[in-house]
PDB file of C-alpha atoms in Angstrom:
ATOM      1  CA  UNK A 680       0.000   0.000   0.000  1.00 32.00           C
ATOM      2  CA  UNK A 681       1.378   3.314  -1.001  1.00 35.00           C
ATOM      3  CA  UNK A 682       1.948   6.130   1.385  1.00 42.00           C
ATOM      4  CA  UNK A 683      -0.585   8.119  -0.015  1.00 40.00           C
ATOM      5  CA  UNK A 684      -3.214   5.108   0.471  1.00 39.00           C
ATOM      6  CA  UNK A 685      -2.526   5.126   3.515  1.00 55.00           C
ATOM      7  CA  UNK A 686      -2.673   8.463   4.481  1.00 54.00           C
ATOM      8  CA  UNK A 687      -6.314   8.195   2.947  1.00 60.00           C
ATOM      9  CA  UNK A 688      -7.348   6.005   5.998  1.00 86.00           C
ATOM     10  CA  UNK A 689      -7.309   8.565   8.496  1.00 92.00           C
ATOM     11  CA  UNK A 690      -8.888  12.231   9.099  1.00 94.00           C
ATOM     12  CA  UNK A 691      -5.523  13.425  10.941  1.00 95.00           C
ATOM     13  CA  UNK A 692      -2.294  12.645  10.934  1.00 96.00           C
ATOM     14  CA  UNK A 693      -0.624  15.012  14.104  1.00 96.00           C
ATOM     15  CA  UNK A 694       3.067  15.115  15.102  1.00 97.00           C
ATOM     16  CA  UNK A 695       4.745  17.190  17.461  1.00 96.00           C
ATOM     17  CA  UNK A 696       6.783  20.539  16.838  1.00 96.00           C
ATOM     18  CA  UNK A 697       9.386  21.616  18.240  1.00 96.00           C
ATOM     19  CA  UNK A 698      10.959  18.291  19.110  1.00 95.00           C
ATOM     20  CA  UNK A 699      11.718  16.786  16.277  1.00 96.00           C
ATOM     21  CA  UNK A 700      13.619  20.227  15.302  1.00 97.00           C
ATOM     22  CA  UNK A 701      15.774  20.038  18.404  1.00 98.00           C
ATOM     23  CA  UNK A 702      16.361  16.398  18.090  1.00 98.00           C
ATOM     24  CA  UNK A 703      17.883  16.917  14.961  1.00 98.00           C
ATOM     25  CA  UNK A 704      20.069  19.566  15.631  1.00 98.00           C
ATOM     26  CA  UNK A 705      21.589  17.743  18.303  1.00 98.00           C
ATOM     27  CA  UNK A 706      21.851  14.660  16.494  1.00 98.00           C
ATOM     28  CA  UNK A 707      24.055  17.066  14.349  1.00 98.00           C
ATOM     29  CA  UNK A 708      26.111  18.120  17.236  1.00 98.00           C
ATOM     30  CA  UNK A 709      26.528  15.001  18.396  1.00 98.00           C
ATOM     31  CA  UNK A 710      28.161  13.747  15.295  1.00 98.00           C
ATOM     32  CA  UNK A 711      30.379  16.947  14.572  1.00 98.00           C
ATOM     33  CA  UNK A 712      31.760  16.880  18.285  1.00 98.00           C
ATOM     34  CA  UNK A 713      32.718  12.757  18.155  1.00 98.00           C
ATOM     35  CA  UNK A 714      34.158  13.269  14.635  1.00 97.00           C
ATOM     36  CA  UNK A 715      36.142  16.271  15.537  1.00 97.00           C
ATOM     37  CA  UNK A 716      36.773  14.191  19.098  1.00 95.00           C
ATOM     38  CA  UNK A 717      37.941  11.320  16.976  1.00 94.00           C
ATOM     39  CA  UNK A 718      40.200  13.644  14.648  1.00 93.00           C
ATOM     40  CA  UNK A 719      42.031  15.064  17.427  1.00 92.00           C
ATOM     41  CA  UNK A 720      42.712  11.344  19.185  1.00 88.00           C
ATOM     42  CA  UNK A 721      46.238  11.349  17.876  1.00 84.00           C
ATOM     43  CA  UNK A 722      47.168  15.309  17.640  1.00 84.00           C
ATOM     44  CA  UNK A 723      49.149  15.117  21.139  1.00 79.00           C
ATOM     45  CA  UNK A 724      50.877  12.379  23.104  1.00 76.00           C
ATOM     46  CA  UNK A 725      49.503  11.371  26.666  1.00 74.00           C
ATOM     47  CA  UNK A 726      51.191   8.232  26.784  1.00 78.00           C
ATOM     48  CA  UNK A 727      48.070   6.316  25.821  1.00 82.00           C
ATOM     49  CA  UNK A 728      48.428   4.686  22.387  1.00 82.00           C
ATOM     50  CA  UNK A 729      45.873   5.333  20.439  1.00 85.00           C
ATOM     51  CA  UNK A 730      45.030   4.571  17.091  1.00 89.00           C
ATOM     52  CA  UNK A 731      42.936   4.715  13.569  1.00 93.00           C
ATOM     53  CA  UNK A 732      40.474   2.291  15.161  1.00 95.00           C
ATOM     54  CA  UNK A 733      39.955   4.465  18.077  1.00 92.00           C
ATOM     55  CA  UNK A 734      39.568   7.403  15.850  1.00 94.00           C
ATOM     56  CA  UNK A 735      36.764   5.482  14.068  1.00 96.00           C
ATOM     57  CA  UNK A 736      35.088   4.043  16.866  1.00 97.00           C
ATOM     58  CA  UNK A 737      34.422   7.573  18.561  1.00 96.00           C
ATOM     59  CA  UNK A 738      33.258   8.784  15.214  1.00 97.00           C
ATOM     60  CA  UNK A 739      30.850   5.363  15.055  1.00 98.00           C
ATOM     61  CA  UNK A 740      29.819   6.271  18.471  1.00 98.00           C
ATOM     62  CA  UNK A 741      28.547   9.376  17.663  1.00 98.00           C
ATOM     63  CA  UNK A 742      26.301   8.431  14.912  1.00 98.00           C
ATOM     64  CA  UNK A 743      24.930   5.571  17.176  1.00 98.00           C
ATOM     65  CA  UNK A 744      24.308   8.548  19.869  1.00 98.00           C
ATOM     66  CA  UNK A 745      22.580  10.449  17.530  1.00 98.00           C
ATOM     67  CA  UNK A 746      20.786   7.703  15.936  1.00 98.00           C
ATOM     68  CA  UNK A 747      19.159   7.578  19.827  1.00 98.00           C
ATOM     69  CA  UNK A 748      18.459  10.653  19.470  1.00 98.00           C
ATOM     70  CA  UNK A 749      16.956  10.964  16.345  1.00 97.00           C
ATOM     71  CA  UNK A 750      14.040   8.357  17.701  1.00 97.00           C
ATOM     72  CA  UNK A 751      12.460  11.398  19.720  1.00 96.00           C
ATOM     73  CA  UNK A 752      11.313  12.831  15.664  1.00 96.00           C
ATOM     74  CA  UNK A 753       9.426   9.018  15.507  1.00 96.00           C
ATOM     75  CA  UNK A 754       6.140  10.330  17.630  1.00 97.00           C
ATOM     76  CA  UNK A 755       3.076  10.211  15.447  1.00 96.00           C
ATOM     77  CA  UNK A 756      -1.123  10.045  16.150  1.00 97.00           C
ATOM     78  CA  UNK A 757      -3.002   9.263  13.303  1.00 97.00           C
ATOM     79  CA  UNK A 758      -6.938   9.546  14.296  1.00 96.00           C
ATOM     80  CA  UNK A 759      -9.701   7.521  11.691  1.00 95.00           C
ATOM     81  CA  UNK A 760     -12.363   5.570  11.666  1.00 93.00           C
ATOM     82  CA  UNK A 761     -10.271   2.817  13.164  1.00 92.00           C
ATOM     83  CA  UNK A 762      -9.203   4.754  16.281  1.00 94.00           C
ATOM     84  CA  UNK A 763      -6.401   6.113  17.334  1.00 96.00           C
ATOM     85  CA  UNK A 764      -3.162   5.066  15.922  1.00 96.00           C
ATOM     86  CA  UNK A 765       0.015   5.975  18.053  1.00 97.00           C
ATOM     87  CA  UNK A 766       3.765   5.662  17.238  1.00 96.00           C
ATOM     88  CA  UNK A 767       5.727   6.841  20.013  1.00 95.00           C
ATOM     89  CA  UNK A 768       9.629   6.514  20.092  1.00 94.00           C
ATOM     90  CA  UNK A 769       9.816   2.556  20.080  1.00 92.00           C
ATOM     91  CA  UNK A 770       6.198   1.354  19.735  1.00 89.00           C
ATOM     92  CA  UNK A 771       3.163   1.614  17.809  1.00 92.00           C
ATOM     93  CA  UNK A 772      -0.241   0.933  19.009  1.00 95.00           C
ATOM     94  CA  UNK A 773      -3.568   0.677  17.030  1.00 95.00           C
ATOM     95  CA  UNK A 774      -6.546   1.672  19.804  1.00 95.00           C
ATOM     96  CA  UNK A 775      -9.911   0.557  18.617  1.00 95.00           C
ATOM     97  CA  UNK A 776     -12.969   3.686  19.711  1.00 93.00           C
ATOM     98  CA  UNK A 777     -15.299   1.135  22.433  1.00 93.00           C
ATOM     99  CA  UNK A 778     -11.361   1.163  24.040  1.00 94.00           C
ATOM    100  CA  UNK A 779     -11.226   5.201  24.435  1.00 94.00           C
ATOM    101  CA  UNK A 780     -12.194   6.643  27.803  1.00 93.00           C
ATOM    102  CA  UNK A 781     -11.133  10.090  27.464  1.00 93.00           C
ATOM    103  CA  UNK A 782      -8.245  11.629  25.323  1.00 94.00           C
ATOM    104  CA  UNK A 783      -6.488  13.914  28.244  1.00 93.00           C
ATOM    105  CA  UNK A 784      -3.563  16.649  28.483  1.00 93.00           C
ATOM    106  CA  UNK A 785      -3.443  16.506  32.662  1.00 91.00           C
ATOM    107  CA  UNK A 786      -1.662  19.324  34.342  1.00 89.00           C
ATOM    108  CA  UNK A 787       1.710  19.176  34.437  1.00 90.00           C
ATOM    109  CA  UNK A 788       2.624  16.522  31.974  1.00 92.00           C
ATOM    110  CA  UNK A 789       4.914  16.653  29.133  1.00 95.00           C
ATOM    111  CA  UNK A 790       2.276  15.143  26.833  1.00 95.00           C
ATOM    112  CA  UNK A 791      -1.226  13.965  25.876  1.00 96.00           C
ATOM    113  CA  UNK A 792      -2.442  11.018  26.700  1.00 96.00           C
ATOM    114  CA  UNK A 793      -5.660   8.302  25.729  1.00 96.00           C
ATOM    115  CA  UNK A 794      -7.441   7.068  29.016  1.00 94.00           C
ATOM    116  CA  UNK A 795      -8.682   3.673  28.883  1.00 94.00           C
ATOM    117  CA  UNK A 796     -10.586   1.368  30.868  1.00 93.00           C
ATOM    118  CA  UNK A 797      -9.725   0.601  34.648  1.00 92.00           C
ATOM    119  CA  UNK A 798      -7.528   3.417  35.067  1.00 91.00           C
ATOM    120  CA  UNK A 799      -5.039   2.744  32.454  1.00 95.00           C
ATOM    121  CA  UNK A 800      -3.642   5.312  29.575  1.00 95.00           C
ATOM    122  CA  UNK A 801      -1.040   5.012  26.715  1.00 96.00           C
ATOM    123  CA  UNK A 802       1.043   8.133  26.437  1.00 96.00           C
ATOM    124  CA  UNK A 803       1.060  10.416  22.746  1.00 96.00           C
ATOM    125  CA  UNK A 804       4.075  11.986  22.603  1.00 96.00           C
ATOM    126  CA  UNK A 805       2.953  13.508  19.426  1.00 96.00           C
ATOM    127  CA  UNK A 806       0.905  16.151  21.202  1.00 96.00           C
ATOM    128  CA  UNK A 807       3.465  17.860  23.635  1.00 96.00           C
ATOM    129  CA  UNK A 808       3.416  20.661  26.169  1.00 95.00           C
ATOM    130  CA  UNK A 809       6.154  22.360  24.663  1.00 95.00           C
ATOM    131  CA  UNK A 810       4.130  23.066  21.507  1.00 95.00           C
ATOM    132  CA  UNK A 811       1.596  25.305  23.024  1.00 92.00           C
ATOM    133  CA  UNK A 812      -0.888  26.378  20.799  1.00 94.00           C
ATOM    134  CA  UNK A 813      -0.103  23.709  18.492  1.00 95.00           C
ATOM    135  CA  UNK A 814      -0.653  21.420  21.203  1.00 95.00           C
ATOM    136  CA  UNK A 815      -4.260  23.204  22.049  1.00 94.00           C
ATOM    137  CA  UNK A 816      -5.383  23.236  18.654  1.00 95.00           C
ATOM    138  CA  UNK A 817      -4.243  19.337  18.491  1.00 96.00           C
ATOM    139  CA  UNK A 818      -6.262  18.517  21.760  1.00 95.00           C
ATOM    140  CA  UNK A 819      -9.324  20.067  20.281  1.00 95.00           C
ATOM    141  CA  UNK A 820      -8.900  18.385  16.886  1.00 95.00           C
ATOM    142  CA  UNK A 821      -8.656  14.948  18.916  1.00 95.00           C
ATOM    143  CA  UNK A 822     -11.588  16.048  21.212  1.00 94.00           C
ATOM    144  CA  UNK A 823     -13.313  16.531  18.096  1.00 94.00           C
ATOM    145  CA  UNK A 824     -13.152  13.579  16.018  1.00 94.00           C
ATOM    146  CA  UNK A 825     -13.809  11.912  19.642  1.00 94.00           C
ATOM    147  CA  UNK A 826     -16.980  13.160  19.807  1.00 92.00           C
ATOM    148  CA  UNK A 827     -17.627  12.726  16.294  1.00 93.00           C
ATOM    149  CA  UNK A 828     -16.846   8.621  16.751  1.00 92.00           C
ATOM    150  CA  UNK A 829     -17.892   7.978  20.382  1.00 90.00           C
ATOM    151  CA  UNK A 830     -20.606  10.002  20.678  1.00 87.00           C
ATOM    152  CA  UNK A 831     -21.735   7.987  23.657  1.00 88.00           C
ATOM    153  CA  UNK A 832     -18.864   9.938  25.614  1.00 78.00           C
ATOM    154  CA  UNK A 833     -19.798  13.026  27.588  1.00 70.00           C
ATOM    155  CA  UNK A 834     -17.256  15.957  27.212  1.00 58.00           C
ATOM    156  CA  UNK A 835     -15.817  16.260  30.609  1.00 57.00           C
ATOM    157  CA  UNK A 836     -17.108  19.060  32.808  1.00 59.00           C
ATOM    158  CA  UNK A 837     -15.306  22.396  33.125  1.00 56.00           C
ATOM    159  CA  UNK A 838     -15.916  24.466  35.686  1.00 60.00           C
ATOM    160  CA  UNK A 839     -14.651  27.847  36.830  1.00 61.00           C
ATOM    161  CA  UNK A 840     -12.383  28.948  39.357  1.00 61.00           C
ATOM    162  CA  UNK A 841     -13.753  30.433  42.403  1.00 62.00           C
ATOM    163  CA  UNK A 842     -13.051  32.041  45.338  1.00 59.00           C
ATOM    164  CA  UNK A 843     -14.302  30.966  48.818  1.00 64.00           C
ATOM    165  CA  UNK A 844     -17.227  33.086  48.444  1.00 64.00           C
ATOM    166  CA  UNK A 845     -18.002  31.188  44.852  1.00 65.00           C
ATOM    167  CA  UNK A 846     -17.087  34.307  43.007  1.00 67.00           C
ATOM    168  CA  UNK A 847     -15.487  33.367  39.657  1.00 67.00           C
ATOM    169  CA  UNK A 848     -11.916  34.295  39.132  1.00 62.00           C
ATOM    170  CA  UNK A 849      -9.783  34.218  36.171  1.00 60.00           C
ATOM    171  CA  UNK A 850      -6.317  34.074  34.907  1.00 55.00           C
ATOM    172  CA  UNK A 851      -3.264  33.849  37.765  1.00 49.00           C
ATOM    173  CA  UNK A 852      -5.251  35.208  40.632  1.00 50.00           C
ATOM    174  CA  UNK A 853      -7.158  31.806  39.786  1.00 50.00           C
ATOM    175  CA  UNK A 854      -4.111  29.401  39.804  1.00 50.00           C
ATOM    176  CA  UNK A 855      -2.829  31.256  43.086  1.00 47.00           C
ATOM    177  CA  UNK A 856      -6.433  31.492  44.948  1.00 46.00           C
ATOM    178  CA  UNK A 857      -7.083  27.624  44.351  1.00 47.00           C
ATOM    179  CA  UNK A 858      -3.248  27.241  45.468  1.00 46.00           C
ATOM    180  CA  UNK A 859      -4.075  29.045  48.437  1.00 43.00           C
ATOM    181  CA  UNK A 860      -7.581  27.372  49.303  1.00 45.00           C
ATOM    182  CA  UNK A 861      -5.965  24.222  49.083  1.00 43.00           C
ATOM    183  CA  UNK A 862      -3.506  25.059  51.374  1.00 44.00           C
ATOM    184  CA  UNK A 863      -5.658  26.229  54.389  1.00 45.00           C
TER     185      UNK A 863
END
């Protein structure tokens, strides 16, 4: 099946941002500083004899580091009609829809993630914190096409911030008043 086949299957294909960008410029680094490493093995004497195969190995090193690295660009979530398809860096995971709980961004994590029965999730590294508004508009793509295939799920309930009196309050006062609240 061609690429474009199967890129047909599915209503969204999302991948993060910003990480793939910085894994590959430090793949780059990686490899420049080992080669250059590797170069300079023999340029001064320290009384350890080194040679050729030394300067290859740390120059074969640093392509096998950066090959590690270069796995963080591998995150992927393709949503269909089949459900939710997710590659993160070493695994990929078809999740059928009567499997999907919730698709959830909780506070404080790095990335998205699917909630599934009894308490269990799968991480998607392809929607990340560090994106932002990419990482928003991703969420409420996902949300989306959730709704559109399990309609039987309820949106979850959002509800205000508010003080002990039950105004509403918005913004950073928010975050600190509920910070405080909690803490009395």
């Amino acid at each position: 099946m061609t690429a474009d086949a199967q890129q047909g299957d599915w209503d969204v294909v999302l991948r993060p941002y910003w990480t793939p960008i910085f894994a590959c410029v430090a793949a780059f680094l990686i490899v420049v500083v080992h080669v250059a490493v590797g170069m300079l093995l023999k340029v001064g004497t320290t009384g350890v004899v080194l040679r050729t195969a030394d300067q290859v190995a740390m120059g074969a090193l640093g392509l096998i580091f950066a090959g590690a690295v270069l796995l963080l660009t591998r995150p992927r979530l393709r949503v269909g009609a089949a459900g939710l398809s997710v590659r993160n860096i070493l695994g990929y995971k078809l999740i059928h829809w009567n499997d999907v709980v919730a698709v959830s961004f909780p506070s404080g994590s790095r990335w998205a993630r699917i909630d599934l029965p009894d308490d269990e999730y799968i991480p998607v590294m392809a929607i990340q914190a560090v994106d932002k508004e990419r990482a928003v508009a991703a969420m409420d793509t996902v949300r989306t096409l959730l709704a559109r295939y399990r309609p039987d799920l309820r949106a979850p309930e959002v509800r205000p911030a508010v003080d002990r009196c039950g105004e509403p309050v918005a913004g950073w006062a928010a975050t600190c008043r509920t910070a405080v609240a909690l803490l009395i």
